Coordinates of C-alpha atoms in Angstrom, one line a residue:
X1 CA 12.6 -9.2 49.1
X2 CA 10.6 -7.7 46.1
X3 CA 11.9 -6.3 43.0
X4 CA 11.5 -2.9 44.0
X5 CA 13.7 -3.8 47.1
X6 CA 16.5 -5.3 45.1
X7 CA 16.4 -2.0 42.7
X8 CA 17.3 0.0 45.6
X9 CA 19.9 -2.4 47.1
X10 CA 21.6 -2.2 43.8
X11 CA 21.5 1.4 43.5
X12 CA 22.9 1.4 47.0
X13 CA 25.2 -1.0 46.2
X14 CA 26.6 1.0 43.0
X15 CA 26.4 4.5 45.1
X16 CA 28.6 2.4 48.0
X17 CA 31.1 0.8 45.3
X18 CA 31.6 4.4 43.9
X19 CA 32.1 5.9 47.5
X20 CA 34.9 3.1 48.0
X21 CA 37.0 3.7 44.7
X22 CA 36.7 7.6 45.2
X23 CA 38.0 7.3 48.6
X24 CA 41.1 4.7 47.7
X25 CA 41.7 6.7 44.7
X26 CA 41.6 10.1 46.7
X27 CA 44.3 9.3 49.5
X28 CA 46.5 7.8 46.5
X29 CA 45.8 10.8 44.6
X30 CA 46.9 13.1 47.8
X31 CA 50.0 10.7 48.3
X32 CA 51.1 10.8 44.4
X33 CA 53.1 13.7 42.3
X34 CA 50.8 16.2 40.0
X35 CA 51.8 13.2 37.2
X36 CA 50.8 10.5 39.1
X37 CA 47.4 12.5 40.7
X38 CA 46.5 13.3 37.0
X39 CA 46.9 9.3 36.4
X40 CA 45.1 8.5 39.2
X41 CA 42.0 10.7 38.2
X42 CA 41.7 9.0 34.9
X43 CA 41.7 5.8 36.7
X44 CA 39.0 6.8 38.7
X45 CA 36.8 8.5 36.7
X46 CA 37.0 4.7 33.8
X47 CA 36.1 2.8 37.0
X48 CA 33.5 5.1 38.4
X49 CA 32.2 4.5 34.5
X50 CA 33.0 1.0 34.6
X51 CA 30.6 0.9 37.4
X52 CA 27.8 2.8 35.5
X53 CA 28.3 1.0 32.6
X54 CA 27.9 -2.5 34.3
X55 CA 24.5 -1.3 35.8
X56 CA 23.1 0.0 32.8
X57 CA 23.5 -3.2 31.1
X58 CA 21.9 -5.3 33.6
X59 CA 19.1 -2.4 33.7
X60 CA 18.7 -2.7 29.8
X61 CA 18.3 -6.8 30.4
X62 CA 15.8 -6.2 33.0
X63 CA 14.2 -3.7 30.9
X64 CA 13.4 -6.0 28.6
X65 CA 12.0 -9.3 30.5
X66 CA 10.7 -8.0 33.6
X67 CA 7.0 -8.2 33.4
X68 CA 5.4 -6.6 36.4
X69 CA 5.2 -3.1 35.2
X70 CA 5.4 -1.0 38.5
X71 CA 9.3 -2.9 38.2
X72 CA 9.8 -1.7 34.9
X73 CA 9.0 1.4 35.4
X74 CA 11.6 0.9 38.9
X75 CA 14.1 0.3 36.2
X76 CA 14.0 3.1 33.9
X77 CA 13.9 5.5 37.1
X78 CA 17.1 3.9 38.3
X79 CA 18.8 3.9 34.5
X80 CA 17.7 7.6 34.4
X81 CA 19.4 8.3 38.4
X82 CA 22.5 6.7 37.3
X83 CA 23.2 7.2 33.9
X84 CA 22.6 9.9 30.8
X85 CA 22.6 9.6 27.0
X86 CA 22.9 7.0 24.9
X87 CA 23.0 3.8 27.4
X88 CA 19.9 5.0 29.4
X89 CA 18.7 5.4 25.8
X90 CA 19.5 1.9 25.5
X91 CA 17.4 1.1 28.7
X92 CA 14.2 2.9 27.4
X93 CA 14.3 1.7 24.1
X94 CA 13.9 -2.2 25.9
X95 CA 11.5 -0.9 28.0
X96 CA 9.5 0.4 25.1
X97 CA 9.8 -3.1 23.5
X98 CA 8.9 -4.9 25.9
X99 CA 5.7 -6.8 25.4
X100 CA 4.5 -6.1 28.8
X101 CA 4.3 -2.3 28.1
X102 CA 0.9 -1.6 26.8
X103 CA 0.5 -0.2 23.8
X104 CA -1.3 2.8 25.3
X105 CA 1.0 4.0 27.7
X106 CA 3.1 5.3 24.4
X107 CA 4.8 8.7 25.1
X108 CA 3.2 11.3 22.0
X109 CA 6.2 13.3 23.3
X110 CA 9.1 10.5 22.7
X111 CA 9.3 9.8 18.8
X112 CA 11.5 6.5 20.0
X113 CA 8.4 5.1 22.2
X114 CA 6.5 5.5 19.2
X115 CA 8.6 4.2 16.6
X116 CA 9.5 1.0 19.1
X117 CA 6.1 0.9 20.1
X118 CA 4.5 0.4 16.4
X119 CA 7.5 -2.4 15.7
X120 CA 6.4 -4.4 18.4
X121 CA 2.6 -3.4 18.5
X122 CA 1.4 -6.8 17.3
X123 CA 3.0 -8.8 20.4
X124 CA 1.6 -5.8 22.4
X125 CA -2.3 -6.1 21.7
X126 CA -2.2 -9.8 21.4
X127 CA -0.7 -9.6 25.4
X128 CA -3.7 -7.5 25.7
X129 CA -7.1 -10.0 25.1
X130 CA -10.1 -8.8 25.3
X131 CA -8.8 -5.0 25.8
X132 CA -6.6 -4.7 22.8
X133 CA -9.3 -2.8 20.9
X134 CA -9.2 -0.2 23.8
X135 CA -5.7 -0.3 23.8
X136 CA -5.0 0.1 20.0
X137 CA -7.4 2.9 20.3
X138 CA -5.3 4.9 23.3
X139 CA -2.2 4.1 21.0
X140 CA -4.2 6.2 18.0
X141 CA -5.0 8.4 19.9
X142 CA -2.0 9.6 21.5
X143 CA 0.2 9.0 18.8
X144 CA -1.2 9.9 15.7
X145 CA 0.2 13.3 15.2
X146 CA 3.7 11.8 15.9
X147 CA 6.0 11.8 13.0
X148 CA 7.0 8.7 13.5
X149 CA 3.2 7.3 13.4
X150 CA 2.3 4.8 10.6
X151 CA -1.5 4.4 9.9
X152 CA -0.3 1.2 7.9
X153 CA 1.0 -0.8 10.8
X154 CA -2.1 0.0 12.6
X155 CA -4.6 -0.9 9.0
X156 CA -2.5 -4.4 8.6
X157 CA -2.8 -5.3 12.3
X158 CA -6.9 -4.4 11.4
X159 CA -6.9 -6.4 8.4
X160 CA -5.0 -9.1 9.9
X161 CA -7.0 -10.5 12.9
X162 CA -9.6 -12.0 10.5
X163 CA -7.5 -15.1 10.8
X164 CA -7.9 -14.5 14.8
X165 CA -9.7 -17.0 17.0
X166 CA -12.2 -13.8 17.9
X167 CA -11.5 -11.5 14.5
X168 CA -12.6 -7.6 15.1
X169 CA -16.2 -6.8 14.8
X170 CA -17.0 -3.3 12.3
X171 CA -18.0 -1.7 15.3
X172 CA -14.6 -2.5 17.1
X173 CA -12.7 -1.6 14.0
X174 CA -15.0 1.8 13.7
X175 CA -14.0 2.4 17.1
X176 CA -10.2 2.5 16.3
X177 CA -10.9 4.7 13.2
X178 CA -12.5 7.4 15.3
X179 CA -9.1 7.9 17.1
X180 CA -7.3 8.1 14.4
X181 CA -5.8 10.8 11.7
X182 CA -8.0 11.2 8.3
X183 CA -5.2 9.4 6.7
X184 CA -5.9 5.8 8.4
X185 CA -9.2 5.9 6.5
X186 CA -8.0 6.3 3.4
X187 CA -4.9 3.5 4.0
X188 CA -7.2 1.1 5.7
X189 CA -9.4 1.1 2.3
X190 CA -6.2 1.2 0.2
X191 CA -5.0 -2.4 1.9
X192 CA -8.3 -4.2 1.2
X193 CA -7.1 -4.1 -2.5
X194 CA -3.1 -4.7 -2.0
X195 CA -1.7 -8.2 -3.5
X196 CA -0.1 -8.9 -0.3
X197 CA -2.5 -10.9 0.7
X198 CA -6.2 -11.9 0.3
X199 CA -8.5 -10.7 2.6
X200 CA -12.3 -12.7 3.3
X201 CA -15.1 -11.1 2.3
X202 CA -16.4 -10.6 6.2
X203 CA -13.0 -8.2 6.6
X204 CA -13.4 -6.4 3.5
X205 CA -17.1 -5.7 4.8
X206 CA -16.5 -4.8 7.9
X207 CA -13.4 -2.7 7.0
X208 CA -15.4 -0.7 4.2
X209 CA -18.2 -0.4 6.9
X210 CA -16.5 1.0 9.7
X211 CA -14.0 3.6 7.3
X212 CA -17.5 4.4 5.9
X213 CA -20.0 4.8 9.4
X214 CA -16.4 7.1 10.5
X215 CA -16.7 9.3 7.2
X216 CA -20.0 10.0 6.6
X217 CA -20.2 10.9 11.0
X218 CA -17.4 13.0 10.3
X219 CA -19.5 15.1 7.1
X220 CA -22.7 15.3 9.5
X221 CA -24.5 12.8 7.5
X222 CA -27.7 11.8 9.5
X223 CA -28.0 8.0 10.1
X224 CA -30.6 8.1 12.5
X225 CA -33.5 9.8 10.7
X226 CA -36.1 6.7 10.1
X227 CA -36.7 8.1 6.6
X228 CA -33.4 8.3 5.8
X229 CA -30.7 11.2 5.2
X230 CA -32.7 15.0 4.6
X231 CA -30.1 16.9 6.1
X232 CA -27.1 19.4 4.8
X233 CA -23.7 17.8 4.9
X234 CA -20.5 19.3 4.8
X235 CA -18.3 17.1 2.7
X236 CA -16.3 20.4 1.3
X237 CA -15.7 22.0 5.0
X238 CA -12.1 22.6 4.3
X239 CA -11.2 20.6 7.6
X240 CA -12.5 17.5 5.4
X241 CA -10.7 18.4 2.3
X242 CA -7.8 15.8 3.5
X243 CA -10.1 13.5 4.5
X244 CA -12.0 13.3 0.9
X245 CA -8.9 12.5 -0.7
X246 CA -7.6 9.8 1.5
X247 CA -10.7 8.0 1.4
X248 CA -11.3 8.6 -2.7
X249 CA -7.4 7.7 -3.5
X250 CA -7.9 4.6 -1.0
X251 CA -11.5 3.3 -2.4
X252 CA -10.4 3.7 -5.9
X253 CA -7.2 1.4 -5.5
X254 CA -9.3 -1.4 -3.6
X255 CA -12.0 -0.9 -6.6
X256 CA -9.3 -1.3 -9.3
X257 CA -7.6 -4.1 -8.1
X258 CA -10.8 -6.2 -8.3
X259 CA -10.6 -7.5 -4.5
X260 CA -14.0 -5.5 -4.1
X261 CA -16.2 -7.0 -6.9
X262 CA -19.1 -8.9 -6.1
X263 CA -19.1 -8.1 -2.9
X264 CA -22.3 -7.0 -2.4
X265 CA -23.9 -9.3 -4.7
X266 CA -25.7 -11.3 -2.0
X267 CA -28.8 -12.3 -0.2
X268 CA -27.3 -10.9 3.0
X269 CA -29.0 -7.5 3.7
X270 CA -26.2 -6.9 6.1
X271 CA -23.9 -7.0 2.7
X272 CA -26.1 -4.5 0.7
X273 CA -25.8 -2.2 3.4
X274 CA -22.4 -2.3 2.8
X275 CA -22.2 -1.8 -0.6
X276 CA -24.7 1.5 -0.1
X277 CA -22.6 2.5 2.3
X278 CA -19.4 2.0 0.1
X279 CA -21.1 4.6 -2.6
X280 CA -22.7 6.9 -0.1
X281 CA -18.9 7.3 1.3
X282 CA -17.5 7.4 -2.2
X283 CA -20.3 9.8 -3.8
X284 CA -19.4 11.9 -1.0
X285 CA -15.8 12.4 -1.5
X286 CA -15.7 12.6 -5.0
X287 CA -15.7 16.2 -5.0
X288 CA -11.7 16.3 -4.0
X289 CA -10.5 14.8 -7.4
X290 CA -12.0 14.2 -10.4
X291 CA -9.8 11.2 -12.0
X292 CA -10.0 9.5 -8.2
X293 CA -13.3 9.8 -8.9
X294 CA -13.3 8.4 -12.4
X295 CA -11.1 5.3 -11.1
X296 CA -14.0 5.1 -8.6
X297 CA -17.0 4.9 -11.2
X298 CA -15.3 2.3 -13.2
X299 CA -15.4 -0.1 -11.1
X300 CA -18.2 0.7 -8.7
X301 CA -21.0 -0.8 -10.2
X302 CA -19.1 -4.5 -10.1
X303 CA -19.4 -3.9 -6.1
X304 CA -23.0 -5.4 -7.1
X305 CA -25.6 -3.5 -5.3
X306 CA -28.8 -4.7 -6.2
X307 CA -31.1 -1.5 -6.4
X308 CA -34.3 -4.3 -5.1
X309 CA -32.5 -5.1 -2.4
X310 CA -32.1 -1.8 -0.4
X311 CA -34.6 -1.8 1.4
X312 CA -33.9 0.1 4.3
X313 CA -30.4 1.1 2.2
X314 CA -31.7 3.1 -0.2
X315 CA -31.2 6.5 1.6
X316 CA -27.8 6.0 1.8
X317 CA -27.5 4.6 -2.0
X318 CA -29.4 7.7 -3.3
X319 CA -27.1 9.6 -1.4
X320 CA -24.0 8.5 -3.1
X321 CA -25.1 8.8 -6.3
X322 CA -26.8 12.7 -5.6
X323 CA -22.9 13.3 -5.2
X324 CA -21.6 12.1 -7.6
X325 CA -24.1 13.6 -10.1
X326 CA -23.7 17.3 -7.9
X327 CA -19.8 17.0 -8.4
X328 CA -19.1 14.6 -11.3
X329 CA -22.3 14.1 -13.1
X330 CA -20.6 14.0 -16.9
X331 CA -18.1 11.3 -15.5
X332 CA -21.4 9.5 -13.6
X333 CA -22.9 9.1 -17.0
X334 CA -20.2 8.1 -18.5
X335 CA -19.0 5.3 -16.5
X336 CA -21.8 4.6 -13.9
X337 CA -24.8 5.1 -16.1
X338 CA -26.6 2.2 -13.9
X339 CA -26.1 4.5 -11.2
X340 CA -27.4 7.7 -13.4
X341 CA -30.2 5.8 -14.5
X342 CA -31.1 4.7 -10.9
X343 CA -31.2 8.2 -9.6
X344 CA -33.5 9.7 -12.3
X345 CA -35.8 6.9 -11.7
X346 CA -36.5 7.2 -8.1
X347 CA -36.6 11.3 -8.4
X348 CA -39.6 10.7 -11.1

């Protein structure tokens, strides 16, 4: 007998019990005085809940270890047939624990799946394996305009797997950000310079990379023109107005905390993309406040780009600094004046 099998037996088993004590409790009920009948019905109505009650708990157990999801999802039906309010509550909120339930399959509609969902979203994806970066996407996705979402679960879990035995890729990581709110952006490049912990330099790279490839798609800059971005942007749209700040406000509290210098002060071209990439993304948002962007220029030039080593880089360098010197220029020549100096030189 499968599981689906013993669900039903159960049910019938609870329905049957019920039938029994309704019909005991009847004929006693029909044999007693109006005092006694009145007794009678309270006594059947705590066993009748007795019953429930009993069921629900062993459907809350079983909604937490089963494994098999088709039986899981027999189990919340069953808690839902029999039961209301808090105890099938009770049921749902194990289900929605329960390792076994991907990620993915979150309900955007049901603040509890999402809430639950995030607590236990690292046992989740790591059940997952090679699809958890599909999975954590779906999860984005579907529950990122829930109230209950928290773009810093989902950046920590980012930041975290550079300790895994296969750590995320930029691409997998960009992959993630393009399903998410504008917020993640900005809290994913806040994290790279909390105290927490200390991130490698390959996560920090490939965090700054992905937020960055995400942003600049997002403000129609061009990556695929061989000689480099010629094209209009539209950082200001006012549908990228939150999306500026986030990623300024996140950028200049990874720059000031130091957790950022040097580190594009390499041989590793791969690395001076990432720093031109870092002020293309920054240049570009600076517009959306001026003493985020001042925090930002401060500390931007101990990134260590090394202007000779661009090569194929250098559109996305001059980019930056075009925008910083269109929205900021006074505070680019104040505190980047590298940068400025940079920029006058290649326009001669």
């Amino acid at each position: 007998m499968n599981f689906l099998d013993q669900i039903a037996l159960a049910s019938l088993g609870v329905a049957v019990l019920s039938v029994v004590v309704t019909v005991v409790l009847t004929a006693v009920v029909a044999r007693s005085g109006s005092r006694s009948q009145e007794k009678a019905q309270q006594i059947l109505e705590a066993l009748q809940g007795l019953v429930t009650a009993n069921r629900l708990d062993r459907l809350a157990g079983q909604a937490a270890e089963l494994s098999n999801h088709d039986d899981l999802l027999a189990v919340v039906a069953e808690a839902r047939s029999v039961g209301e309010g808090r105890a099938v509550r009770r049921v749902e909120e194990s289900y929605w624990a329960n390792s076994a339930v991907r990620a993915g399959s979150v309900d955007a509609n049901l603040a509890e799946s999402v809430r639950i969902t995030q607590e236990n979203l690292a046992d989740k994806l790591d059940r997952c394996g090679g699809d958890r970066v599909f999975e954590l996407g779906k999860f984005v996705s579907v529950a990122k305009d829930s109230s209950e979402f928290m773009p810093e679960v989902v950046a920590l879990w980012l930041l975290s797997q550079s300790s895994a035995p296969t750590p995320f890729r930029e691409s997998e990581i960009q992959y993630v950000l393009e399903r998410g709110p504008d917020e993640l952006l900005g809290v994913l490049l806040r994290e790279l310079g909390s105290f927490r912990m200390g991130w490698s330099d390959e996560v920090k790279a490939g965090a700054i990379g992905a937020a960055a490839a995400v942003y600049l798609g997002r403000i129609g800059y061009d990556f695929n023109n061989p000689d480099g971005h010629t094209g209009a942007t539209h950082e200001r749209a006012t549908r990228n107005a939150a999306l500026a700040g986030s990623v300024l406000t996140g950028l200049a509290l990874a720059l000031k905390s130091g957790h950022l210098k040097g580190l594009a002060r390499s041989a590793d071209p791969a690395r001076t993309r990432v720093g031109a990439l870092l002020v293309a993304m920054a240049g570009a948002a600076s517009y959306s406040d001026k003493h985020g962007a001042m925090r930002v220029l401060q500390s931007i030039g101990g990134v260590g780009v090394e202007p000779s080593r661009l090569g194929g880089y250098g559109s996305e360098y001059r980019f930056g600094i075009s925008k910083f010197a269109e929205y900021q220029p006074g505070l680019l020549t104040e505190f980047w004046p590298e940068g400025a100096a940079y920029l006058a030189e290649v326009a001669s």
